[in-house]
């Protein structure tokens, strides 16, 4: 009887031990599953969507596959006008310059160019794939969240287009608008309005034209490399002289339905769903006006004679882009009647300054009257 009881106790003990072991094993598996799910959430898979809600509770979903629009060019080439005209479209939101995106892109480029730094990053597991995924997430987050949500989002940071090829890989359905302007006009504008640009000597037309040539050459070459199906050069002069024809071509390129509002951006400044302008960007005092010819030829008569004589050598991109380096004044073409009327209105001061910009713009106009 004693032996039998001992046997029973051993069996019962074995069963209990087995049950405890199975229970512990199950707990471990459940714990591992929870940790795995938590890690999965923290890692944010590359195809995860960014979800935003507008004031009317309409949901928008953004991802790296969306058709982002990037606007760029050498500063003082009409990038702000271009984005303001697009911003006037009810389904598009560009917003102010982020300033941070071109800086992050420049850092990423520097890491790639330095063989020693790239080797160290690879050794640490920070591979190109890791960096690209981080860049995608960062850029998309900044573009999406620095303004109101919309069906189409665009970014306007002039020097961003120095990284067009790289961005075209990060965002495979993105498109690019490269603003092209007569370099003589761009340089005169940056010098007279004292627009500080890294590396540009604002005391020298020769130096600024040389730097303009280098910058536009990089952007134009990358635009050609991406291809005309994804990168469209937009000539500032033609946008100003023929806004309707130019905007129809641009909207067709972007595959966005037409809206007449893009021809009257000045009427939507500061309005809900309209055009938001920065109080500190140097172009703000100009884009509050309707599209006009006021700034087209202000550079004539201001560039030193020795620079004009050497223009073809200083800025060979002028001829490559279709400008006559020795035409002074140049013939940009004849304006549409709408533009003629707008220009007369501007010269008479017949336009409204948004109330939230009046104090700032008065100072800007008094200190920087030339474009």
Short mmCIF file of C-alpha atoms in Angstrom, two decimals:
data_model
loop_
_atom_site.label_atom_id
_atom_site.label_comp_id
_atom_site.label_asym_id
_atom_site.label_seq_id
_atom_site.Cartn_x
_atom_site.Cartn_y
_atom_site.Cartn_z
CA UNK A 1 0.00 0.00 0.00
CA UNK A 2 2.90 2.29 0.88
CA UNK A 3 4.61 1.56 -2.44
CA UNK A 4 1.41 2.22 -4.32
CA UNK A 5 0.95 5.61 -2.59
CA UNK A 6 4.52 6.59 -3.39
CA UNK A 7 3.97 5.69 -7.03
CA UNK A 8 0.81 7.80 -7.13
CA UNK A 9 2.61 10.75 -5.58
CA UNK A 10 5.44 10.45 -8.11
CA UNK A 11 2.98 10.38 -10.98
CA UNK A 12 1.05 13.34 -9.61
CA UNK A 13 4.31 15.26 -9.07
CA UNK A 14 5.45 14.52 -12.60
CA UNK A 15 2.14 15.68 -14.03
CA UNK A 16 2.24 18.90 -12.01
CA UNK A 17 5.86 19.53 -13.06
CA UNK A 18 4.93 18.95 -16.69
CA UNK A 19 1.97 21.32 -16.44
CA UNK A 20 4.12 24.00 -14.82
CA UNK A 21 6.75 23.56 -17.52
CA UNK A 22 4.16 23.82 -20.27
CA UNK A 23 2.63 26.90 -18.65
CA UNK A 24 6.00 28.60 -18.32
CA UNK A 25 6.83 27.72 -21.90
CA UNK A 26 3.56 29.22 -23.07
CA UNK A 27 4.25 32.38 -21.05
CA UNK A 28 7.70 32.70 -22.64
CA UNK A 29 6.26 32.30 -26.13
CA UNK A 30 3.54 34.88 -25.44
CA UNK A 31 6.14 37.26 -24.03
CA UNK A 32 8.34 36.85 -27.10
CA UNK A 33 5.34 37.49 -29.35
CA UNK A 34 4.45 40.68 -27.46
CA UNK A 35 8.06 41.91 -27.66
CA UNK A 36 8.20 41.08 -31.36
CA UNK A 37 5.00 43.00 -32.03
CA UNK A 38 6.27 45.94 -30.00
CA UNK A 39 9.55 45.98 -31.92
CA UNK A 40 7.59 45.77 -35.16
CA UNK A 41 5.56 48.82 -34.17
CA UNK A 42 8.65 50.76 -33.11
CA UNK A 43 10.56 49.95 -36.30
CA UNK A 44 7.81 51.42 -38.54
CA UNK A 45 7.88 49.34 -41.73
CA UNK A 46 8.90 51.26 -44.84
CA UNK A 47 5.45 51.01 -46.43
CA UNK A 48 3.68 52.44 -43.39
CA UNK A 49 1.36 55.34 -44.17
CA UNK A 50 1.30 58.70 -42.44
CA UNK A 51 -2.32 59.53 -41.57
CA UNK A 52 -3.55 63.11 -41.12
CA UNK A 53 -6.96 64.68 -40.60
CA UNK A 54 -8.03 68.13 -41.79
CA UNK A 55 -10.38 70.55 -40.03
CA UNK A 56 -13.37 68.90 -41.70
CA UNK A 57 -12.29 65.48 -40.41
CA UNK A 58 -11.31 64.31 -43.90
CA UNK A 59 -8.55 61.69 -43.66
CA UNK A 60 -5.41 61.84 -45.80
CA UNK A 61 -2.86 59.03 -46.13
CA UNK A 62 0.69 59.75 -47.23
CA UNK A 63 3.53 57.39 -48.06
CA UNK A 64 6.77 57.25 -50.04
CA UNK A 65 4.70 56.09 -53.03
CA UNK A 66 2.65 59.30 -53.18
CA UNK A 67 3.18 61.81 -56.03
CA UNK A 68 5.13 64.45 -54.10
CA UNK A 69 6.02 67.66 -55.93
CA UNK A 70 9.43 69.28 -55.43
CA UNK A 71 9.99 72.90 -56.55
CA UNK A 72 13.51 74.28 -56.69
CA UNK A 73 16.10 76.34 -58.51
CA UNK A 74 18.70 78.96 -57.76
CA UNK A 75 17.27 81.46 -55.21
CA UNK A 76 15.56 84.48 -56.79
CA UNK A 77 14.38 82.42 -59.76
CA UNK A 78 10.64 82.47 -59.11
CA UNK A 79 10.33 79.45 -56.80
CA UNK A 80 8.07 81.34 -54.39
CA UNK A 81 5.78 82.55 -57.19
CA UNK A 82 5.57 79.01 -58.54
CA UNK A 83 4.63 77.50 -55.21
CA UNK A 84 2.12 80.31 -54.48
CA UNK A 85 0.36 79.65 -57.78
CA UNK A 86 0.20 75.93 -57.01
CA UNK A 87 -0.90 76.65 -53.45
CA UNK A 88 -3.90 78.50 -54.87
CA UNK A 89 -5.17 75.19 -56.28
CA UNK A 90 -7.82 73.72 -53.93
CA UNK A 91 -6.17 70.28 -53.92
CA UNK A 92 -2.53 71.35 -53.50
CA UNK A 93 -0.55 72.49 -50.47
CA UNK A 94 3.06 73.61 -50.66
CA UNK A 95 3.58 76.06 -47.82
CA UNK A 96 6.63 77.99 -46.76
CA UNK A 97 10.24 76.84 -47.13
CA UNK A 98 11.13 74.18 -44.57
CA UNK A 99 14.83 75.18 -44.72
CA UNK A 100 15.75 71.89 -43.03
CA UNK A 101 15.23 69.50 -45.97
CA UNK A 102 18.07 70.78 -48.21
CA UNK A 103 20.41 70.81 -45.20
CA UNK A 104 19.65 67.19 -44.34
CA UNK A 105 20.08 66.21 -47.99
CA UNK A 106 23.46 67.95 -48.05
CA UNK A 107 24.52 66.01 -44.94
CA UNK A 108 23.42 62.74 -46.52
CA UNK A 109 25.41 63.57 -49.66
CA UNK A 110 28.50 64.40 -47.59
CA UNK A 111 28.33 61.03 -45.80
CA UNK A 112 28.19 59.23 -49.14
CA UNK A 113 31.09 61.18 -50.63
CA UNK A 114 33.41 60.47 -47.71
CA UNK A 115 34.72 56.93 -48.23
CA UNK A 116 36.10 56.79 -44.70
CA UNK A 117 32.85 57.95 -43.11
CA UNK A 118 30.79 55.54 -45.24
CA UNK A 119 33.04 52.67 -44.18
CA UNK A 120 32.51 53.55 -40.52
CA UNK A 121 28.76 53.81 -40.96
CA UNK A 122 28.59 50.47 -42.78
CA UNK A 123 30.69 48.86 -40.05
CA UNK A 124 28.22 50.18 -37.47
CA UNK A 125 25.28 48.76 -39.39
CA UNK A 126 24.14 52.20 -40.58
CA UNK A 127 23.94 51.14 -44.21
CA UNK A 128 22.62 53.09 -47.19
CA UNK A 129 19.35 51.19 -46.81
CA UNK A 130 19.00 52.30 -43.19
CA UNK A 131 19.86 55.91 -44.02
CA UNK A 132 17.51 56.03 -47.01
CA UNK A 133 14.60 54.67 -44.96
CA UNK A 134 15.30 57.29 -42.30
CA UNK A 135 15.52 60.06 -44.91
CA UNK A 136 12.23 58.97 -46.48
CA UNK A 137 10.45 59.03 -43.14
CA UNK A 138 11.98 62.36 -42.08
CA UNK A 139 11.33 64.24 -45.32
CA UNK A 140 7.77 62.93 -45.63
CA UNK A 141 7.03 63.83 -42.01
CA UNK A 142 8.33 67.39 -42.44
CA UNK A 143 6.48 68.01 -45.71
CA UNK A 144 3.22 66.52 -44.44
CA UNK A 145 3.15 68.12 -41.00
CA UNK A 146 4.44 71.65 -41.56
CA UNK A 147 1.11 72.69 -43.07
CA UNK A 148 -2.49 71.66 -43.57
CA UNK A 149 -3.16 68.29 -45.23
CA UNK A 150 -4.20 68.21 -48.89
CA UNK A 151 -4.59 65.67 -51.67
CA UNK A 152 -1.31 66.78 -53.26
CA UNK A 153 1.71 67.94 -51.26
CA UNK A 154 4.67 69.88 -52.57
CA UNK A 155 7.92 71.15 -51.11
CA UNK A 156 9.61 74.41 -52.08
CA UNK A 157 13.19 74.68 -50.87
CA UNK A 158 15.31 76.11 -53.73
CA UNK A 159 18.47 74.04 -53.28
CA UNK A 160 16.56 70.78 -52.75
CA UNK A 161 16.80 70.19 -56.49
CA UNK A 162 20.56 69.76 -56.16
CA UNK A 163 19.51 66.30 -54.89
CA UNK A 164 16.85 65.55 -57.50
CA UNK A 165 18.32 62.20 -58.57
CA UNK A 166 18.51 60.98 -54.97
CA UNK A 167 14.99 62.22 -54.15
CA UNK A 168 13.63 60.55 -57.28
CA UNK A 169 14.84 57.23 -55.86
CA UNK A 170 13.48 57.87 -52.37
CA UNK A 171 10.07 58.85 -53.72
CA UNK A 172 9.55 56.90 -56.97
CA UNK A 173 6.35 58.73 -57.99
CA UNK A 174 7.56 62.25 -57.23
CA UNK A 175 7.86 65.01 -59.81
CA UNK A 176 10.12 68.05 -60.00
CA UNK A 177 9.69 71.63 -61.19
CA UNK A 178 13.02 73.32 -61.88
CA UNK A 179 12.64 77.09 -61.99
CA UNK A 180 14.94 78.65 -64.59
CA UNK A 181 15.55 82.40 -64.78
CA UNK A 182 18.01 84.66 -66.58
CA UNK A 183 21.02 84.48 -64.25
CA UNK A 184 21.66 88.20 -64.63
CA UNK A 185 18.22 88.95 -63.18
CA UNK A 186 18.59 86.38 -60.37
CA UNK A 187 21.98 87.75 -59.34
CA UNK A 188 20.85 91.38 -59.50
CA UNK A 189 17.89 90.47 -57.30
CA UNK A 190 19.96 88.66 -54.67
CA UNK A 191 22.52 91.51 -54.55
CA UNK A 192 20.07 94.43 -54.37
CA UNK A 193 17.76 92.67 -51.91
CA UNK A 194 20.73 91.44 -49.86
CA UNK A 195 19.62 87.81 -49.94
CA UNK A 196 22.36 85.93 -48.11
CA UNK A 197 23.29 82.66 -49.83
CA UNK A 198 26.17 80.53 -48.59
CA UNK A 199 29.21 80.97 -50.83
CA UNK A 200 27.84 83.96 -52.79
CA UNK A 201 29.76 87.24 -52.44
CA UNK A 202 27.01 89.86 -52.62
CA UNK A 203 29.60 92.56 -53.30
CA UNK A 204 30.55 91.00 -56.64
CA UNK A 205 28.36 90.44 -59.70
CA UNK A 206 31.16 88.36 -61.22
CA UNK A 207 31.37 86.02 -58.24
CA UNK A 208 27.59 85.65 -57.91
CA UNK A 209 27.17 84.91 -61.62
CA UNK A 210 29.92 82.29 -61.40
CA UNK A 211 28.18 80.66 -58.43
CA UNK A 212 24.80 80.91 -60.17
CA UNK A 213 26.26 79.12 -63.18
CA UNK A 214 27.62 76.29 -61.06
CA UNK A 215 24.38 75.82 -59.11
CA UNK A 216 22.03 75.85 -62.10
CA UNK A 217 24.35 73.50 -64.00
CA UNK A 218 24.08 70.89 -61.23
CA UNK A 219 20.30 71.19 -61.01
CA UNK A 220 19.73 71.23 -64.76
CA UNK A 221 21.97 68.20 -65.30
CA UNK A 222 20.10 66.25 -62.64
CA UNK A 223 16.79 67.30 -64.16
CA UNK A 224 17.90 65.89 -67.53
CA UNK A 225 19.14 62.70 -65.84
CA UNK A 226 15.75 62.10 -64.21
CA UNK A 227 14.04 62.68 -67.56
CA UNK A 228 11.35 64.99 -68.85
CA UNK A 229 8.59 62.69 -67.63
CA UNK A 230 9.54 63.53 -64.05
CA UNK A 231 11.39 66.86 -64.16
CA UNK A 232 10.04 69.93 -65.95
CA UNK A 233 12.17 73.07 -66.41
CA UNK A 234 9.89 76.10 -65.92
CA UNK A 235 11.17 79.39 -67.32
CA UNK A 236 10.29 82.26 -65.00
CA UNK A 237 9.99 84.75 -67.84
CA UNK A 238 7.47 82.60 -69.70
CA UNK A 239 5.51 81.90 -66.51
CA UNK A 240 5.22 85.66 -65.96
CA UNK A 241 4.49 86.61 -69.59
CA UNK A 242 2.11 83.70 -70.32
CA UNK A 243 0.79 82.41 -66.97
CA UNK A 244 -2.27 80.59 -68.30
CA UNK A 245 -0.40 78.70 -71.02
CA UNK A 246 2.46 77.90 -68.62
CA UNK A 247 0.19 76.71 -65.81
CA UNK A 248 -1.85 74.50 -68.15
CA UNK A 249 1.39 72.77 -69.19
CA UNK A 250 2.51 72.46 -65.55
CA UNK A 251 -0.81 71.03 -64.32
CA UNK A 252 -0.83 68.54 -67.20
CA UNK A 253 2.72 67.51 -66.31
CA UNK A 254 1.72 67.02 -62.66
CA UNK A 255 -1.47 65.20 -63.69
CA UNK A 256 -3.62 67.53 -61.57
CA UNK A 257 -6.98 68.84 -62.75
CA UNK A 258 -7.17 72.45 -63.90
CA UNK A 259 -8.42 75.25 -61.66
CA UNK A 260 -8.59 78.95 -62.60
CA UNK A 261 -7.53 79.81 -59.05
CA UNK A 262 -3.89 79.20 -59.98
CA UNK A 263 -4.02 82.37 -62.09
CA UNK A 264 -5.18 84.50 -59.15
CA UNK A 265 -3.07 83.37 -56.21
CA UNK A 266 -3.03 86.88 -54.71
CA UNK A 267 -6.76 86.61 -53.97
CA UNK A 268 -6.23 83.55 -51.75
CA UNK A 269 -3.34 84.73 -49.57
CA UNK A 270 -4.02 84.11 -45.90
CA UNK A 271 -7.38 82.47 -46.55
CA UNK A 272 -8.30 78.96 -45.27
CA UNK A 273 -7.09 76.39 -47.77
CA UNK A 274 -5.40 79.16 -49.73
CA UNK A 275 -1.85 80.54 -49.83
CA UNK A 276 0.14 80.77 -46.61
CA UNK A 277 3.09 83.17 -46.73
CA UNK A 278 6.05 83.58 -44.40
CA UNK A 279 6.58 86.93 -42.72
CA UNK A 280 10.35 86.62 -43.10
CA UNK A 281 10.91 85.17 -46.59
CA UNK A 282 12.33 87.83 -48.91
CA UNK A 283 9.89 87.10 -51.76
CA UNK A 284 6.73 87.57 -49.72
CA UNK A 285 6.36 91.28 -50.52
CA UNK A 286 6.33 90.41 -54.23
CA UNK A 287 4.02 87.40 -54.38
CA UNK A 288 1.23 89.30 -52.65
CA UNK A 289 0.88 91.01 -56.04
CA UNK A 290 -0.79 89.48 -59.12
CA UNK A 291 1.53 88.01 -61.76
CA UNK A 292 3.23 91.00 -63.38
CA UNK A 293 6.30 92.10 -65.38
CA UNK A 294 7.71 94.54 -62.82
CA UNK A 295 10.79 92.44 -62.01
CA UNK A 296 11.65 91.08 -65.47
CA UNK A 297 14.26 93.61 -66.58
CA UNK A 298 15.31 95.47 -63.44
CA UNK A 299 18.86 94.21 -63.83
CA UNK A 300 19.46 96.16 -67.05
CA UNK A 301 21.97 98.97 -66.54
CA UNK A 302 23.23 97.72 -63.18
CA UNK A 303 25.81 95.06 -64.08
CA UNK A 304 29.41 96.37 -64.44
CA UNK A 305 30.69 96.71 -68.02
CA UNK A 306 33.62 94.32 -67.59
CA UNK A 307 31.23 91.64 -66.31
CA UNK A 308 28.87 92.18 -69.25
CA UNK A 309 31.81 91.86 -71.65
CA UNK A 310 32.84 88.51 -70.11
CA UNK A 311 29.29 87.23 -69.60
CA UNK A 312 29.50 84.25 -72.00
CA UNK A 313 32.65 83.05 -70.24
CA UNK A 314 31.44 83.76 -66.67
CA UNK A 315 28.03 82.15 -67.13
CA UNK A 316 28.01 79.70 -70.08
CA UNK A 317 24.75 78.21 -68.76
CA UNK A 318 22.95 81.33 -70.02
CA UNK A 319 23.44 80.26 -73.63
CA UNK A 320 22.80 76.60 -72.81
CA UNK A 321 19.43 77.55 -71.31
CA UNK A 322 18.54 79.66 -74.35
CA UNK A 323 19.43 83.17 -73.16
CA UNK A 324 21.58 85.51 -75.22
CA UNK A 325 24.49 86.43 -72.91
CA UNK A 326 25.13 89.65 -74.82
CA UNK A 327 21.54 90.85 -75.27
CA UNK A 328 21.12 93.96 -73.17
CA UNK A 329 18.18 94.37 -72.95
CA UNK A 330 17.03 90.86 -73.85
CA UNK A 331 13.79 90.03 -75.64
CA UNK A 332 11.83 87.68 -73.40
CA UNK A 333 8.65 87.89 -75.47
CA UNK A 334 5.32 89.73 -75.48
CA UNK A 335 3.00 89.53 -72.45
CA UNK A 336 -0.59 88.31 -72.37
CA UNK A 337 -3.27 91.00 -71.92
CA UNK A 338 -3.96 89.74 -68.38
CA UNK A 339 -0.33 90.35 -67.44
CA UNK A 340 -0.32 93.82 -68.99
CA UNK A 341 -3.39 94.71 -66.94
CA UNK A 342 -1.86 93.21 -63.78
CA UNK A 343 1.33 95.21 -64.29
CA UNK A 344 -0.62 98.47 -64.63
CA UNK A 345 -2.45 97.64 -61.40
CA UNK A 346 0.79 96.91 -59.56
CA UNK A 347 2.46 100.11 -60.75
CA UNK A 348 -0.57 102.06 -59.47
CA UNK A 349 -0.47 100.20 -56.14
CA UNK A 350 -3.84 98.60 -56.88
CA UNK A 351 -3.39 95.41 -54.85
CA UNK A 352 -4.10 94.38 -51.29
CA UNK A 353 -1.56 93.59 -48.60
CA UNK A 354 -2.90 90.93 -46.19
CA UNK A 355 -3.50 92.41 -42.73
CA UNK A 356 -1.20 89.91 -41.00
CA UNK A 357 1.71 90.93 -43.26
CA UNK A 358 1.36 94.73 -43.37
CA UNK A 359 3.80 95.68 -40.62
CA UNK A 360 6.56 93.40 -41.82
CA UNK A 361 6.19 94.10 -45.54
CA UNK A 362 6.33 97.86 -45.04
CA UNK A 363 9.84 97.46 -43.62
CA UNK A 364 10.89 95.06 -46.36
CA UNK A 365 9.66 97.34 -49.15
CA UNK A 366 11.37 100.37 -47.66
CA UNK A 367 14.75 98.67 -47.32
CA UNK A 368 14.71 96.44 -50.41
CA UNK A 369 12.87 98.19 -53.19
CA UNK A 370 14.73 96.54 -56.08
CA UNK A 371 14.18 93.03 -57.35
#
